CSV table of C-alpha atoms in Angstrom, one decimal:
chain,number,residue,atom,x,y,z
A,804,UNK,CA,21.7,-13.5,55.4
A,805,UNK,CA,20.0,-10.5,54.6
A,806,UNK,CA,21.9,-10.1,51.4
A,807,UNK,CA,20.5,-13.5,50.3
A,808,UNK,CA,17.2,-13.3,51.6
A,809,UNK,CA,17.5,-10.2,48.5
A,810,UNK,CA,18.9,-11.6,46.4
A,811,UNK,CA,16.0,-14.6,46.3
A,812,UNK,CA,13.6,-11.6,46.7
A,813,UNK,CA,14.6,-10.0,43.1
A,814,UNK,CA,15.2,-13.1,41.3
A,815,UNK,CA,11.4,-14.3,42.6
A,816,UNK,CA,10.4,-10.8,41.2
A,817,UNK,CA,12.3,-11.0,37.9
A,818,UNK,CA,10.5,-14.6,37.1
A,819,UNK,CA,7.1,-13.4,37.8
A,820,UNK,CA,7.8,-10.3,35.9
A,821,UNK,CA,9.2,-13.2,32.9
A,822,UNK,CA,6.4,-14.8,33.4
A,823,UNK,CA,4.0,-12.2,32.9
A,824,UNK,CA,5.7,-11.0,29.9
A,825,UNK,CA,5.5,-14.5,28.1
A,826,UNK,CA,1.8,-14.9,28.8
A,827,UNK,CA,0.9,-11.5,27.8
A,828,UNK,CA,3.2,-12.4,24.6
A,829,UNK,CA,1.3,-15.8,24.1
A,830,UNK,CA,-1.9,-14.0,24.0
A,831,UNK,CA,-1.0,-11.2,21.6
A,832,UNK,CA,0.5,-13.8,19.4
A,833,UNK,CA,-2.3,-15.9,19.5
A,834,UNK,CA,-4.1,-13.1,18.9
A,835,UNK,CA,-2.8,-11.5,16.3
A,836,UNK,CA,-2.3,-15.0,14.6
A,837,UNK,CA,-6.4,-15.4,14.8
A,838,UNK,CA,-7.0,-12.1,13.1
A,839,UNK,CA,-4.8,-12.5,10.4
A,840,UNK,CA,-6.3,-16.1,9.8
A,841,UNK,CA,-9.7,-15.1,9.8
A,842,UNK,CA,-9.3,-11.4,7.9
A,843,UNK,CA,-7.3,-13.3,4.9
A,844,UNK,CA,-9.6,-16.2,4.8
A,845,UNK,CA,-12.1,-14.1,4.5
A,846,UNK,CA,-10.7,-12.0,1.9
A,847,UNK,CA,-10.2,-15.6,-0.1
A,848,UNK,CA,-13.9,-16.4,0.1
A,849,UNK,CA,-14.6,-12.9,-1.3
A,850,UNK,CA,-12.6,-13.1,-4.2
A,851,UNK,CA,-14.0,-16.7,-4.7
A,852,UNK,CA,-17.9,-16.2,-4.5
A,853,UNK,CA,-17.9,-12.8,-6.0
A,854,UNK,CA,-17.5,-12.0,-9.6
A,855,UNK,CA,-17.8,-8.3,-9.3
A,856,UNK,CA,-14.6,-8.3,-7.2
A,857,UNK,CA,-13.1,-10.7,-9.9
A,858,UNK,CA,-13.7,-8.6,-12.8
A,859,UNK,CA,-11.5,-5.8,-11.6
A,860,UNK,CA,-7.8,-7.0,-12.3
A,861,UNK,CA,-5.9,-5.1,-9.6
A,862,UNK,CA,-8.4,-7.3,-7.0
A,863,UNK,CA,-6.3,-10.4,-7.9
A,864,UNK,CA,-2.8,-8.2,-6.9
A,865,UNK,CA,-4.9,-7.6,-3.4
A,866,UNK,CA,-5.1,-11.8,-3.5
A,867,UNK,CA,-1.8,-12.3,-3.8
A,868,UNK,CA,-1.0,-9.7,-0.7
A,869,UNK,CA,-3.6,-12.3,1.3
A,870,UNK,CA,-1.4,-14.9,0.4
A,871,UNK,CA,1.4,-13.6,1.4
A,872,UNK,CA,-0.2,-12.7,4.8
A,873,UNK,CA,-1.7,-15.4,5.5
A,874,UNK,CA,1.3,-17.3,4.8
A,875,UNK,CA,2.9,-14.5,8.0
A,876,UNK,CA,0.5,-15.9,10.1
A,877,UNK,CA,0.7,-19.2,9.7
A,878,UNK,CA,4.2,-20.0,8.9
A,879,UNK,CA,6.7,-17.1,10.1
A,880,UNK,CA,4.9,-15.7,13.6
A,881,UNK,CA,4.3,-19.4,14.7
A,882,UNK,CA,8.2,-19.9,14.2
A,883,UNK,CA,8.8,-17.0,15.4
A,884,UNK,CA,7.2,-17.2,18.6
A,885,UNK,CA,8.5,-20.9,19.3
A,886,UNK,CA,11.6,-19.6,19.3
A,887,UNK,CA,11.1,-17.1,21.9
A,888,UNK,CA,9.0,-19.2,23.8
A,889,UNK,CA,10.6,-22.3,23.8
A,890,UNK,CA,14.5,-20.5,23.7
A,891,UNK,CA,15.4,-22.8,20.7
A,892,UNK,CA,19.0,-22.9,19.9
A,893,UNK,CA,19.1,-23.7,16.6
A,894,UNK,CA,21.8,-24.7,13.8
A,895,UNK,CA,22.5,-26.2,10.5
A,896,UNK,CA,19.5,-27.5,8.8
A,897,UNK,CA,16.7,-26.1,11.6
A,898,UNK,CA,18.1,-22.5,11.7
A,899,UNK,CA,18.0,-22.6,7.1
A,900,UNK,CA,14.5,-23.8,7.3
A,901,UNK,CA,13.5,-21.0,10.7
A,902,UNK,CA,15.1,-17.8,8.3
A,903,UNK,CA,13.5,-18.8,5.1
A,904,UNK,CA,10.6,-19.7,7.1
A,905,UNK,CA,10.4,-16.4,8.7
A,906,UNK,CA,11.9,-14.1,6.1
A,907,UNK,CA,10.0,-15.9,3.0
A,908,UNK,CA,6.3,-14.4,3.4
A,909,UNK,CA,7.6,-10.8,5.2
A,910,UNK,CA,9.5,-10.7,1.6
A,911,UNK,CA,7.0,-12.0,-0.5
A,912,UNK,CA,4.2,-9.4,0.9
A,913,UNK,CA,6.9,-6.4,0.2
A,914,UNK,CA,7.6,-7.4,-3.6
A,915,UNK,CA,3.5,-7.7,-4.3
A,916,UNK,CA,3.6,-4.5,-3.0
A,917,UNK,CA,5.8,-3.3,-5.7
A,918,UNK,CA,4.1,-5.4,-7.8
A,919,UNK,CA,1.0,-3.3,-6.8
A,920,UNK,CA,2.4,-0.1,-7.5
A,921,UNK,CA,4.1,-1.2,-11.0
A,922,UNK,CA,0.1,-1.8,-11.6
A,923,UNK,CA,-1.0,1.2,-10.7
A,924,UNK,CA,1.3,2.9,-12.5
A,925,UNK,CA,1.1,1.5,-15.6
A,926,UNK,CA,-2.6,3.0,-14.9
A,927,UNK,CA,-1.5,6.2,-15.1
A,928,UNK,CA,1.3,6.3,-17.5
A,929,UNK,CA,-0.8,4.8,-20.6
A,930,UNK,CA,-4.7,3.7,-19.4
A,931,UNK,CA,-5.7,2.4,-22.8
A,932,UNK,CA,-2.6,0.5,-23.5
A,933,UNK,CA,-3.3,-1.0,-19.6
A,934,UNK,CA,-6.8,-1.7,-20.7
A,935,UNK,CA,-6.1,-3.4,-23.5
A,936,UNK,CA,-2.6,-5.7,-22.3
A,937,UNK,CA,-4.3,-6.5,-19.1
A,938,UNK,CA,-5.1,-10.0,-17.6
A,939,UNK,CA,-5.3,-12.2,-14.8
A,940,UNK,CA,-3.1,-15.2,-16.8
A,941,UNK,CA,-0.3,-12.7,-17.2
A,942,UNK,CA,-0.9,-11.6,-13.5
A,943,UNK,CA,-0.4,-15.0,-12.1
A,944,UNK,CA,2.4,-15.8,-14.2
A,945,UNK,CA,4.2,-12.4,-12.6
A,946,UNK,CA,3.3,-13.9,-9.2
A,947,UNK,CA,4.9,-17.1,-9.7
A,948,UNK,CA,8.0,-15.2,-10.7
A,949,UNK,CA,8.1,-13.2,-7.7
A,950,UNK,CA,7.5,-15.8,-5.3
A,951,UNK,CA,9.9,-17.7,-7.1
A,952,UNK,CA,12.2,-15.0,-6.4
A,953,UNK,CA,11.3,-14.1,-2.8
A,954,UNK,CA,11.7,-17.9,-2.1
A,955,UNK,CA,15.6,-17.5,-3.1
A,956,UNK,CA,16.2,-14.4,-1.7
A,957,UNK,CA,14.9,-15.5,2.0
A,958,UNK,CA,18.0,-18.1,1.9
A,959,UNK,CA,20.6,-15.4,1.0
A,960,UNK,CA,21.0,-14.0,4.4
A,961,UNK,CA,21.6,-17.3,6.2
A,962,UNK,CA,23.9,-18.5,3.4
A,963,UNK,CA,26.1,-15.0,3.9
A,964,UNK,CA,26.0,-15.8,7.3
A,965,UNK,CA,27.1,-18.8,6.7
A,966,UNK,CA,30.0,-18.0,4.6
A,967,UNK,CA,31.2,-15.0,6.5
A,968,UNK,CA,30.9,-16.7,9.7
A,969,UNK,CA,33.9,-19.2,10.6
A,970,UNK,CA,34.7,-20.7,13.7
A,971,UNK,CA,37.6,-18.8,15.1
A,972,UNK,CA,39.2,-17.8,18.8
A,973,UNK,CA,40.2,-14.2,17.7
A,974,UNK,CA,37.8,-11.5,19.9
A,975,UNK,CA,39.1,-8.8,17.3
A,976,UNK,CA,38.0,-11.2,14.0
A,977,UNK,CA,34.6,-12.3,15.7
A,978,UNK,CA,33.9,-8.2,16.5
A,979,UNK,CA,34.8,-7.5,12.6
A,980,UNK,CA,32.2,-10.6,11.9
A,981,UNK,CA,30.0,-9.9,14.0
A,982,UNK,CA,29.8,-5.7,11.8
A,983,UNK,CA,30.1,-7.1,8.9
A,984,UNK,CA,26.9,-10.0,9.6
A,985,UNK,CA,24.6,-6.5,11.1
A,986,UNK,CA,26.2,-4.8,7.6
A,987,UNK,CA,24.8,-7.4,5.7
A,988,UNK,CA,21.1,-8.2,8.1
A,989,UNK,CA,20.5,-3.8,7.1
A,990,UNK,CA,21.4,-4.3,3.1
A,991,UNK,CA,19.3,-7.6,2.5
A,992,UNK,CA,16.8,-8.2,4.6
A,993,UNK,CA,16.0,-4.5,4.7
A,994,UNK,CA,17.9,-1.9,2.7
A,995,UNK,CA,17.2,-3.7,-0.9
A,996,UNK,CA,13.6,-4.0,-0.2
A,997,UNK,CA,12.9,-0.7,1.0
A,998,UNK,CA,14.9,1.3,-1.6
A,999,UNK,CA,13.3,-0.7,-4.3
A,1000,UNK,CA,9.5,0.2,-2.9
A,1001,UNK,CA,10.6,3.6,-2.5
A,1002,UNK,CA,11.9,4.1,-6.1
A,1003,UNK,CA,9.0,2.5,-7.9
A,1004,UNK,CA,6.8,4.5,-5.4
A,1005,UNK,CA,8.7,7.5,-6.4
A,1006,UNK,CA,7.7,6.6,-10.6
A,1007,UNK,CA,4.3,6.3,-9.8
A,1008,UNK,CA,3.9,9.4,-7.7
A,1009,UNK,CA,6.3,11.4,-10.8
A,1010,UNK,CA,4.1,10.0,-13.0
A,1011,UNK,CA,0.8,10.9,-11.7
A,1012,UNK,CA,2.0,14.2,-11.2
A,1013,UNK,CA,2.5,14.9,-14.7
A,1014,UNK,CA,-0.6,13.8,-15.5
A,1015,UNK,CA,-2.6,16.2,-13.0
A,1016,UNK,CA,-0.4,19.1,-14.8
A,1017,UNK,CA,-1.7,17.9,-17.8
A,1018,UNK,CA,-5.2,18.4,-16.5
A,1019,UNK,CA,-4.8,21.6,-15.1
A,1020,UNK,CA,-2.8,22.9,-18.5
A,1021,UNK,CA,-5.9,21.8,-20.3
A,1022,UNK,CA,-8.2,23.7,-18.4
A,1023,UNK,CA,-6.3,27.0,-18.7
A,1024,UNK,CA,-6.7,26.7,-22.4
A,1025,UNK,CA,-10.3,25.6,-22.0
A,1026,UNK,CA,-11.3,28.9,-19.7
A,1027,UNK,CA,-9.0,31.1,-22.2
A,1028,UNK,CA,-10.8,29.6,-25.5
A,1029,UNK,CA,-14.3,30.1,-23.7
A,1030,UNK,CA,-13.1,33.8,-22.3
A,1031,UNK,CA,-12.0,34.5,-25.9
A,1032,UNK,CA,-15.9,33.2,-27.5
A,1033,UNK,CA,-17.7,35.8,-25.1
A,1034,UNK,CA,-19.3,37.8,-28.1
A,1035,UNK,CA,-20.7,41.2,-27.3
A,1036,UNK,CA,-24.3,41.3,-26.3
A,1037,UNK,CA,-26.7,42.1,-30.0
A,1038,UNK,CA,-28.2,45.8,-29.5
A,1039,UNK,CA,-30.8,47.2,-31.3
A,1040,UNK,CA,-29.8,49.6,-34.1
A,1041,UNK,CA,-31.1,53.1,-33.8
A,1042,UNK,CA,-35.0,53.6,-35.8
A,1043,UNK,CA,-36.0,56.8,-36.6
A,1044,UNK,CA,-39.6,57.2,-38.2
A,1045,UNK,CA,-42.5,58.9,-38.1
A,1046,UNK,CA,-45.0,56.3,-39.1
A,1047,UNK,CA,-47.6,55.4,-37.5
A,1048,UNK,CA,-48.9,52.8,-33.8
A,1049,UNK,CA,-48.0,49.6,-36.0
A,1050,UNK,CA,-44.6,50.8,-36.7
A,1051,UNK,CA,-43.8,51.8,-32.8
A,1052,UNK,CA,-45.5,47.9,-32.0
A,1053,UNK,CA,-43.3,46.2,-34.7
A,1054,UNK,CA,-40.1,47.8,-32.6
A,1055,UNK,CA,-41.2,47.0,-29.5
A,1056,UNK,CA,-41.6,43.2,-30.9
A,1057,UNK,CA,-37.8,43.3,-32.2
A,1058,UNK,CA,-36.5,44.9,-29.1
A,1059,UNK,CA,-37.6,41.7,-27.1
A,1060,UNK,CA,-36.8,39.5,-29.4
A,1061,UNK,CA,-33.2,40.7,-29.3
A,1062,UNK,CA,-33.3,40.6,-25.5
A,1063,UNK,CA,-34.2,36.9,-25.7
A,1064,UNK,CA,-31.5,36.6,-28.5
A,1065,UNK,CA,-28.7,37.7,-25.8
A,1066,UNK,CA,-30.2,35.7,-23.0
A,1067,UNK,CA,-29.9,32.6,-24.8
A,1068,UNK,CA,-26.0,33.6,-26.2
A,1069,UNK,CA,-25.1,34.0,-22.6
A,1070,UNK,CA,-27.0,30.5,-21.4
A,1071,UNK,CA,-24.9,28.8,-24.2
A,1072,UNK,CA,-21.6,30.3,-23.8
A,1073,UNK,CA,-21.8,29.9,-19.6
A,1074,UNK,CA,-22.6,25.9,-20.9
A,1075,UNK,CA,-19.5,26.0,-23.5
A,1076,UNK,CA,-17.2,27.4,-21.4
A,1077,UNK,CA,-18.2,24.8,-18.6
A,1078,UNK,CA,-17.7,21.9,-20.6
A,1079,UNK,CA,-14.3,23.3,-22.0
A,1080,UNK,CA,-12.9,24.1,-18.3
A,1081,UNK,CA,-13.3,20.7,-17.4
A,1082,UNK,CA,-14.6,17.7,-20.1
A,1083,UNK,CA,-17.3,15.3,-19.0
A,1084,UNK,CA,-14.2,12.5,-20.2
A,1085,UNK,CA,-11.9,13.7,-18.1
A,1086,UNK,CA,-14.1,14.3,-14.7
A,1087,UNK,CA,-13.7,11.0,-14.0
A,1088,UNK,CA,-10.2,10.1,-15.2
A,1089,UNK,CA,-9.0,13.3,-12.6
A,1090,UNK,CA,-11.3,11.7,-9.7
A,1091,UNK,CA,-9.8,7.4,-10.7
A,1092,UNK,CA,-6.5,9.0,-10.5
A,1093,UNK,CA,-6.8,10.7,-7.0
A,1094,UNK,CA,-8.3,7.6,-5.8
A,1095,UNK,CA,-6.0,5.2,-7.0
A,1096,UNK,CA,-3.4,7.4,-5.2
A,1097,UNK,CA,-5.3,7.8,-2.0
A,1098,UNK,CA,-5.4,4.0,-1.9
A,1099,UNK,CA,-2.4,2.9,-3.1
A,1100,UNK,CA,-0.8,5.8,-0.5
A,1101,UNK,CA,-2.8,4.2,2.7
A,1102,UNK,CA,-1.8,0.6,1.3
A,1103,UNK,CA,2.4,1.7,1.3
A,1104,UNK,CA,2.4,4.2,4.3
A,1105,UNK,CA,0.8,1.2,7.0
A,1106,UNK,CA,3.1,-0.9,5.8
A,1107,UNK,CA,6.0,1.2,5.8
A,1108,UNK,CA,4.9,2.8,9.3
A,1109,UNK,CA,4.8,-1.3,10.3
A,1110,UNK,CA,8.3,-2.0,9.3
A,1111,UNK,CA,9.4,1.5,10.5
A,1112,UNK,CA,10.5,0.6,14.9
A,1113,UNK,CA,11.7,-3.1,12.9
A,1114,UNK,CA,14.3,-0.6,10.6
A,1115,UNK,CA,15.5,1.4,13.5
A,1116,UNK,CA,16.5,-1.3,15.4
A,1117,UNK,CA,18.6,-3.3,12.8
A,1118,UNK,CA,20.1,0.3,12.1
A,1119,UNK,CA,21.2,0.8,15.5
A,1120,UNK,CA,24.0,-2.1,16.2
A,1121,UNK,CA,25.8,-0.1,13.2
A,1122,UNK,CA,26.0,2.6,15.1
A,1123,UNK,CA,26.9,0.8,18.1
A,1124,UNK,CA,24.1,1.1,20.0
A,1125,UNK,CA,23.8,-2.0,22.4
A,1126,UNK,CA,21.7,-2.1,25.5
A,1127,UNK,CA,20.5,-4.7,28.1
A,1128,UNK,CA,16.6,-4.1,26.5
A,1129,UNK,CA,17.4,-4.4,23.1
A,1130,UNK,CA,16.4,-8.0,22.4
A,1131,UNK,CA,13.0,-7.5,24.1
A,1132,UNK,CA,12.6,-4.2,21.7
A,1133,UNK,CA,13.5,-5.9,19.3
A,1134,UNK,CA,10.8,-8.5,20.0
A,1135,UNK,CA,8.2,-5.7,19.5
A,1136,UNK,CA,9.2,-4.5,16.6
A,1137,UNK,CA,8.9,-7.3,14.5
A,1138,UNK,CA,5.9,-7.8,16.2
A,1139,UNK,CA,4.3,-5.0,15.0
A,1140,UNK,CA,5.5,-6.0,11.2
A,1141,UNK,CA,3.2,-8.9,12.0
A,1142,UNK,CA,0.3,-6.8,12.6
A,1143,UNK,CA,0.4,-5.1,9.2
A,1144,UNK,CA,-0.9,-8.3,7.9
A,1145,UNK,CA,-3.6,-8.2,10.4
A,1146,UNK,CA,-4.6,-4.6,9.5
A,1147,UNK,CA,-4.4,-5.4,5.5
A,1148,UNK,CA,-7.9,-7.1,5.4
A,1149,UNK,CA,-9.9,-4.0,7.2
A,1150,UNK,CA,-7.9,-1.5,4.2
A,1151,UNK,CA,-9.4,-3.7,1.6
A,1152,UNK,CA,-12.9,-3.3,3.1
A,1153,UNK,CA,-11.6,0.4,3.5
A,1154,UNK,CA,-10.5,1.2,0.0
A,1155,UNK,CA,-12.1,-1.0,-2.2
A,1156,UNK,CA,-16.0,-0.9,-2.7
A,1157,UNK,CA,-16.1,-4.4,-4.1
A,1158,UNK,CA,-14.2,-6.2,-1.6
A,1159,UNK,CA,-16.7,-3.7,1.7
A,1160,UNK,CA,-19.7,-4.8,-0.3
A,1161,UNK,CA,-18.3,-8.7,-0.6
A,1162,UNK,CA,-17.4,-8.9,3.5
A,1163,UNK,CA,-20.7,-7.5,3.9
A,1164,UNK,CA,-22.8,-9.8,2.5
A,1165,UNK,CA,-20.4,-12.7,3.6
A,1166,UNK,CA,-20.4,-11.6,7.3
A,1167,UNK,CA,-24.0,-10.8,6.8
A,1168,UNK,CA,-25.5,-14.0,5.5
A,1169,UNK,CA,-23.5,-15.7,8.8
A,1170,UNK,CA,-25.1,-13.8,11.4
């Protein structure tokens, strides 16, 4: 009797502690679902009533990444959380449309990333070539092709699964399935995307480095060129004479003049040498390029550092790492990719002068 009177004790404890866990879940969802909905929205009506932020092309990259995450949290967390709430068992037709459903705007925000840094790059590597070649028609028709593509590549997991997975009895063929499915969940859904935003990540950072060496080669030859213009300072030649007061005035006169002769070489070779160590033109082009970096650098690492506790723990059944809390972890974690689309909106303001000034008067105008 005492046994069961236990036994009833822990399993009353176990469900309250369940249901705890699933409201505390419903309201972070909820949430986190809110914030995303209102921060991209807003970021919509910004880019709609304000031509300043318009004007500047990489703005309409930043409006495809709203789409995309407005799309996460409206489409692939509601899913999401209905099938943790609801314990939906799901096959055939339902379980296609849940994994594009879920996988398709997660991708799709990834590859504008790239996108993003492709951009930025092209920046860097040739400005006036960028300049010239760029346009929102040409942007748009590079987003259709990579939603295109993120659209198909969101089915290619299930249809692996799919092929890999036949029914069989065998315990030894459904643990060889059951590697090679976790094999192919790392390389697609995560392995692919990751490597490619590291390696154009990796151009753009190359790149930009070479042209801050050019910079700084530049200025060396400037400060040698004005070190090597530093004439010597004029001196007075040596007068001898006996003549008279007007004589001993008219050198006093040249002495002074010659003093304000040097005073005015040194004013103008401190000015040359100045300009030469670092040009007016390129002041600015040094300061756009550490900007773009710093931005571009906050944009990738929040969402890498989002993705990061979702990578670990597709990474760990390879390794054969199983434990009774790993479902539940696993919950987190790719609830924390779905806060990176909440968080997006507030780097824009961050980042971005035209979108802070935008929300401001937006937000402004409603209160």
């Amino acid at each position: 009797m005492a046994s069961t009177a236990v036994n009833a004790y822990n399993a009353s404890e176990e469900q309250s502690a369940e249901e705890a866990r699933v409201i505390v879940s419903a309201f972070a969802y909820s949430t986190v679902a809110l914030i995303i909905v209102i921060g991209n929205g807003l970021v919509f009506t910004v880019y709609r009533t304000n031509s300043e932020v318009r004007e500047v092309p990489f703005n309409r990259f930043i409006l495809y990444l709203a789409i995309a995450d407005f799309m996460s949290g409206t489409v692939a967390l509601p899913l999401f959380a209905a099938r943790y709430f609801f314990k939906l068992v799901l096959t055939g037709g339902a379980q296609l449309f849940f994994e594009w459903g879920f996988r398709f705007p997660l991708l799709l925000s990834s590859f504008i990333i790239v996108l993003m840094t492709v951009d930025r790059y092209k920046l860097v590597k040739d400005p006036i070539e960028y300049e010239i070649s760029k346009s929102n028609a040409k942007n748009d028709k590079t987003f259709i092709l990579v939603l295109i593509f993120s659209a198909v590549y969101a089915n290619i997991y299930y249809v692996t699964l799919a092929i890999i997975n036949p029914r069989t009895s065998s315990r030894k063929q459904q643990l060889v399935i059951l590697t090679v499915v976790n094999i192919c969940q790392v390389v697609i859904n995560v392995a692919i995307p990751l490597v490619i935003i590291i390696i154009v990540n990796g151009m753009f950072l190359f790149k930009l480095k070479k042209e801050l060496d050019k910079f700084s080669a530049s200025q060396s030859d400037s400060q040698s060129r004005g070190q090597g213009c530093d004439d010597q300072p004029l001196t007075s030649p040596p007068i001898t004479t006996d003549s008279g007061p007007e004589v001993a005035i008219n050198l006093v006169s040249i002495r002074q003049s010659i003093r304000t002769a040097n005073k005015d070489l040194e004013a103008d070779t401190t000015n040359v040498q100045r300009a030469d160590t670092e040009p007016v033109s390129a002041r600015p082009r040094r300061r756009e390029l550490l900007r773009i970096t710093r931005n571009l650098t906050i944009l990738v690492s929040v969402y890498l550092l989002c993705y990061l506790p979702s990578i670990i723990f597709v990474y760990l059944p390879l390794f054969g790492f199983n434990h009774d809390a790993m479902p539940r972890a696993g919950r987190v974690a790719t609830f924390i990719i779905f806060l990176n689309s909440a968080i997006n909106p507030f780097l824009y303001a961050a980042t971005s002068r035209t979108y802070k000034r935008g929300m401001q008067r937006i937000i402004c105008r409603r209160t």
